[in-house]
PDB file of C-alpha atoms in Angstrom:
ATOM      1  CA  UNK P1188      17.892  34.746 -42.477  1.00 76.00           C
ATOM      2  CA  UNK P1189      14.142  33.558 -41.709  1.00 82.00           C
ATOM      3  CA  UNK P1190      13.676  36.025 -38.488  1.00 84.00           C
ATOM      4  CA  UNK P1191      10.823  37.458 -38.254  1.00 86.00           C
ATOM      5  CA  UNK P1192      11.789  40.485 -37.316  1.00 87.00           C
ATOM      6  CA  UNK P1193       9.124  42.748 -35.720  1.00 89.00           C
ATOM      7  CA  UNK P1194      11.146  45.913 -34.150  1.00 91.00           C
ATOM      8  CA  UNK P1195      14.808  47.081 -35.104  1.00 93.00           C
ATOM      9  CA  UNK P1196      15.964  47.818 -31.213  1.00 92.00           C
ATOM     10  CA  UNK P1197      19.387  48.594 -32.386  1.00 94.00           C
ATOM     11  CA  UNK P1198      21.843  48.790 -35.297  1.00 97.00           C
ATOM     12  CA  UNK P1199      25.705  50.231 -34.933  1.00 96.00           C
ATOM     13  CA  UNK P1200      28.739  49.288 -36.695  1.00 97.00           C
ATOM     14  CA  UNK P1201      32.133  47.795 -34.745  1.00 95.00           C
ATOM     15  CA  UNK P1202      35.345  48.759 -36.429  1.00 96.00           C
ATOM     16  CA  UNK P1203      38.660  46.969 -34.501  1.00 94.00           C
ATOM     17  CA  UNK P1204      42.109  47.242 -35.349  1.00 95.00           C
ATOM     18  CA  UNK P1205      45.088  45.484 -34.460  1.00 94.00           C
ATOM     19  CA  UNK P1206      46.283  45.792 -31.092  1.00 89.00           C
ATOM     20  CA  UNK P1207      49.609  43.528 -30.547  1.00 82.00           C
ATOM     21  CA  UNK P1208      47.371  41.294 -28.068  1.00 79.00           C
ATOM     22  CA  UNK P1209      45.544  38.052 -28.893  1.00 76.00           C
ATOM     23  CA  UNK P1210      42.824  38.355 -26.188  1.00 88.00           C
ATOM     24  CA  UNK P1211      39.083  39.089 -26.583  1.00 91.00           C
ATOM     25  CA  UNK P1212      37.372  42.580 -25.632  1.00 91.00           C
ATOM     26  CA  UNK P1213      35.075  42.393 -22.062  1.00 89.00           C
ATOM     27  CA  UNK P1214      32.349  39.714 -22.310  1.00 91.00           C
ATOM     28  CA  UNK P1215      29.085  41.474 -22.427  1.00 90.00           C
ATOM     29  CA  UNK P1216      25.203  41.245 -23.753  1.00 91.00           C
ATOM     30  CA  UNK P1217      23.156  43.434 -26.038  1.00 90.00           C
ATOM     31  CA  UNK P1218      19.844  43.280 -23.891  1.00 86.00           C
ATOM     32  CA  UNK P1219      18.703  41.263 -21.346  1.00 83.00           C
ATOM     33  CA  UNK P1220      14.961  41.405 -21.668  1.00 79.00           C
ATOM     34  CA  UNK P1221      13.444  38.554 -21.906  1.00 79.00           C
ATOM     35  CA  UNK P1222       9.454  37.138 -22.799  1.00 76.00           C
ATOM     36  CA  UNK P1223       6.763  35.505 -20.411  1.00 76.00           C
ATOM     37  CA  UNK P1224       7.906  31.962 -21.256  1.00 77.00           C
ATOM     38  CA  UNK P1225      11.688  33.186 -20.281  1.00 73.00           C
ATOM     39  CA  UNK P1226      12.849  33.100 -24.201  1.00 78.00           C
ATOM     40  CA  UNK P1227      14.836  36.130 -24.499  1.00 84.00           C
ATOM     41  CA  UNK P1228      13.210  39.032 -26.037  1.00 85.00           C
ATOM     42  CA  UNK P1229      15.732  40.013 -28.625  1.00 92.00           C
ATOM     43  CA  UNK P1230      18.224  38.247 -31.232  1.00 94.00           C
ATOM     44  CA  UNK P1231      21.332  39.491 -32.292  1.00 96.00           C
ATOM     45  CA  UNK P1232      22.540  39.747 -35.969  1.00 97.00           C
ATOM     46  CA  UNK P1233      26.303  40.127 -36.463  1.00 98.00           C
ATOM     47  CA  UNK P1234      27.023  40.357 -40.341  1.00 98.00           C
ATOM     48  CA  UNK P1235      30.856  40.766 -40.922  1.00 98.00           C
ATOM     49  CA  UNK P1236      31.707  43.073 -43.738  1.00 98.00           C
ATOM     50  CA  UNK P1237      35.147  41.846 -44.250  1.00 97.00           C
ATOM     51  CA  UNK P1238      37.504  38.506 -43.715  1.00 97.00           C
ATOM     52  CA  UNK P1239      39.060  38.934 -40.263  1.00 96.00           C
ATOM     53  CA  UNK P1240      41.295  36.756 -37.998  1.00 94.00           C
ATOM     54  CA  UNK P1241      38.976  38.777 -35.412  1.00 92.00           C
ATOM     55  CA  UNK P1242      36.713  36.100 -33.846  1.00 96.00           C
ATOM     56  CA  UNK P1243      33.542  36.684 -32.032  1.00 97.00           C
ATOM     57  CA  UNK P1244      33.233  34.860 -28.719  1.00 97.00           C
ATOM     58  CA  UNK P1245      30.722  33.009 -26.923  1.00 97.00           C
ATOM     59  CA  UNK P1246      30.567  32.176 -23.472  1.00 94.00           C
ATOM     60  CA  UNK P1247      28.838  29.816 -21.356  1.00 92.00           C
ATOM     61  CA  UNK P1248      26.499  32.556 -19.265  1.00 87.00           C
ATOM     62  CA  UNK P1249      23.432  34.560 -20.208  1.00 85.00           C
ATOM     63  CA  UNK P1250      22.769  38.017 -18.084  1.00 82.00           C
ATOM     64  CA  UNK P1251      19.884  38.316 -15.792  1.00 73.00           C
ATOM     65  CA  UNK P1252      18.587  41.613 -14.064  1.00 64.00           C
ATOM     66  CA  UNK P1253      20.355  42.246 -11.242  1.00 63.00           C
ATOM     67  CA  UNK P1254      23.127  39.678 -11.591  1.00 65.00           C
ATOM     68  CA  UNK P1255      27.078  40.465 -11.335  1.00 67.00           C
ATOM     69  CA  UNK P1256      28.724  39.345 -14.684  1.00 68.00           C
ATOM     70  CA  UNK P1257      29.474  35.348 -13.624  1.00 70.00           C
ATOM     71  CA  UNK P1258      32.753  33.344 -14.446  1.00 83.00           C
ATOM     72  CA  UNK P1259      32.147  32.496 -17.780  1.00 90.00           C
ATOM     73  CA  UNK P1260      33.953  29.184 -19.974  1.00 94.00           C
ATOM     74  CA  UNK P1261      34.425  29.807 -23.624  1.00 95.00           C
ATOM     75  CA  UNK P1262      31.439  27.584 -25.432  1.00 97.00           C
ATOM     76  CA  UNK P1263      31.670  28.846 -28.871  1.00 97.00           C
ATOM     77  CA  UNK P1264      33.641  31.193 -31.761  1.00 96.00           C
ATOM     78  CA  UNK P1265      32.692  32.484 -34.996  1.00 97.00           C
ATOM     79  CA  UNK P1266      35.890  33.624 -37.398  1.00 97.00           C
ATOM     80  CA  UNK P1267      34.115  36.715 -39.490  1.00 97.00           C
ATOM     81  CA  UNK P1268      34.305  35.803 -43.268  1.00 98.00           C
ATOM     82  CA  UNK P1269      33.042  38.411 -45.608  1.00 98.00           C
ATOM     83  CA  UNK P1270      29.468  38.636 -45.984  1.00 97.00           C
ATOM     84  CA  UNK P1271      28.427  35.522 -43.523  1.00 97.00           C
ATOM     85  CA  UNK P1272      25.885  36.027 -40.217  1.00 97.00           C
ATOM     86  CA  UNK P1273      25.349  34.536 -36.786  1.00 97.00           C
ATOM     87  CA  UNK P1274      22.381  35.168 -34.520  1.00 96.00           C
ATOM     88  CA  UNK P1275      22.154  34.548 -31.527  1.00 95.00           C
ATOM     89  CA  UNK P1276      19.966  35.483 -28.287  1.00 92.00           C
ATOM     90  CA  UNK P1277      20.909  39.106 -27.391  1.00 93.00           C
ATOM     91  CA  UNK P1278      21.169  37.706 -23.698  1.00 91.00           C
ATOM     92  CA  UNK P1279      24.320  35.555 -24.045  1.00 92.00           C
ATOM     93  CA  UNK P1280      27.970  36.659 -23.078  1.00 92.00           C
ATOM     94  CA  UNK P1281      29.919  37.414 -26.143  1.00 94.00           C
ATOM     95  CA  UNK P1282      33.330  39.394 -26.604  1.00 95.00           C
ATOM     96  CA  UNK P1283      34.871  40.596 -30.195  1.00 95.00           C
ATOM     97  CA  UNK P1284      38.679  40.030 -30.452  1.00 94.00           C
ATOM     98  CA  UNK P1285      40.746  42.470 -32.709  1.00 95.00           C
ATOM     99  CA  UNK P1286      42.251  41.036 -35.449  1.00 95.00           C
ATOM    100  CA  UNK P1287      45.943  39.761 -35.753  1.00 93.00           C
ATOM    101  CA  UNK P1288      46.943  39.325 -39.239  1.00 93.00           C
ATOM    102  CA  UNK P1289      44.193  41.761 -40.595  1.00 96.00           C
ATOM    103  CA  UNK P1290      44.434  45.552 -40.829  1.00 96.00           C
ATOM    104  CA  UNK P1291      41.324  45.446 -39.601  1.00 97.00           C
ATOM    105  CA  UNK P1292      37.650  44.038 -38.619  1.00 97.00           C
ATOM    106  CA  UNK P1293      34.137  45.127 -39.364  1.00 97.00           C
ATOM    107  CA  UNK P1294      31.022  43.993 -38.083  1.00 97.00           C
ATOM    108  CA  UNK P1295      27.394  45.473 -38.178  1.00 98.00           C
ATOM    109  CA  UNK P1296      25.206  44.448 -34.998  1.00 97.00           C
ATOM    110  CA  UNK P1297      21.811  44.475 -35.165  1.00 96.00           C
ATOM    111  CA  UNK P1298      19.621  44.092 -32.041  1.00 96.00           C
ATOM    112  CA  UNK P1299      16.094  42.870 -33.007  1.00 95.00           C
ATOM    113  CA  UNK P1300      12.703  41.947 -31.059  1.00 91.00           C
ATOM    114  CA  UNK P1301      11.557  38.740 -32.728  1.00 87.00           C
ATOM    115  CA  UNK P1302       8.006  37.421 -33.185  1.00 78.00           C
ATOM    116  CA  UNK P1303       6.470  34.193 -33.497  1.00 69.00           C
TER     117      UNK P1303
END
């Protein structure tokens, strides 16, 4: 994916199943550390195992220390297709949303410290 990746910080799989509601999971990061220049220190690597109608969802916001989660506006959503990957700085709001018209949704998240 050209990253070049210098620490694994964290790997984990997300399994979601249907849940009767169309509405995405609470809006969170996956680290919030960031370098001198203010880039954030880690990238995030979603790579969906399966087709889903599960979209991941990206929000306007990135966290800071010490900051209460902010209103957030939708900016962004990626529909998991088997096999594809989106990266993104581990410091931006997303939120998973369980599938609809799939039995189910899988996703494997990797958190990774990027250098130059």
């Amino acid at each position: 994916i050209g990253l070049n990746c210098t620490k694994l910080y964290r790997a984990k799989s997300n399994l979601l199943f249907p849940t009767g509601k169309d509405a995405y999971t609470t809006p969170h990061t996956d680290e919030i550390l960031k370098n001198e220049d203010g880039s954030s220190k880690y990238k995030t690597i979603l790579y969906y195992i399966n087709d889903s109608d599960g979209d991941t969802v990206f929000f306007d916001q990135r966290a800071e220390l010490g900051t209460i989660r902010p209103k957030m506006n939708i900016v962004d959503r990626m529909t998991p297709k088997k096999g594809s990957v989106v990266v993104f700085d581990s410091n931006i709001f997303h939120a998973s949303t369980p599938p609809v018209n799939f039995k189910n949704r899988m996703v494997i998240n990797f958190v990774v410290e990027v250098g130059e």
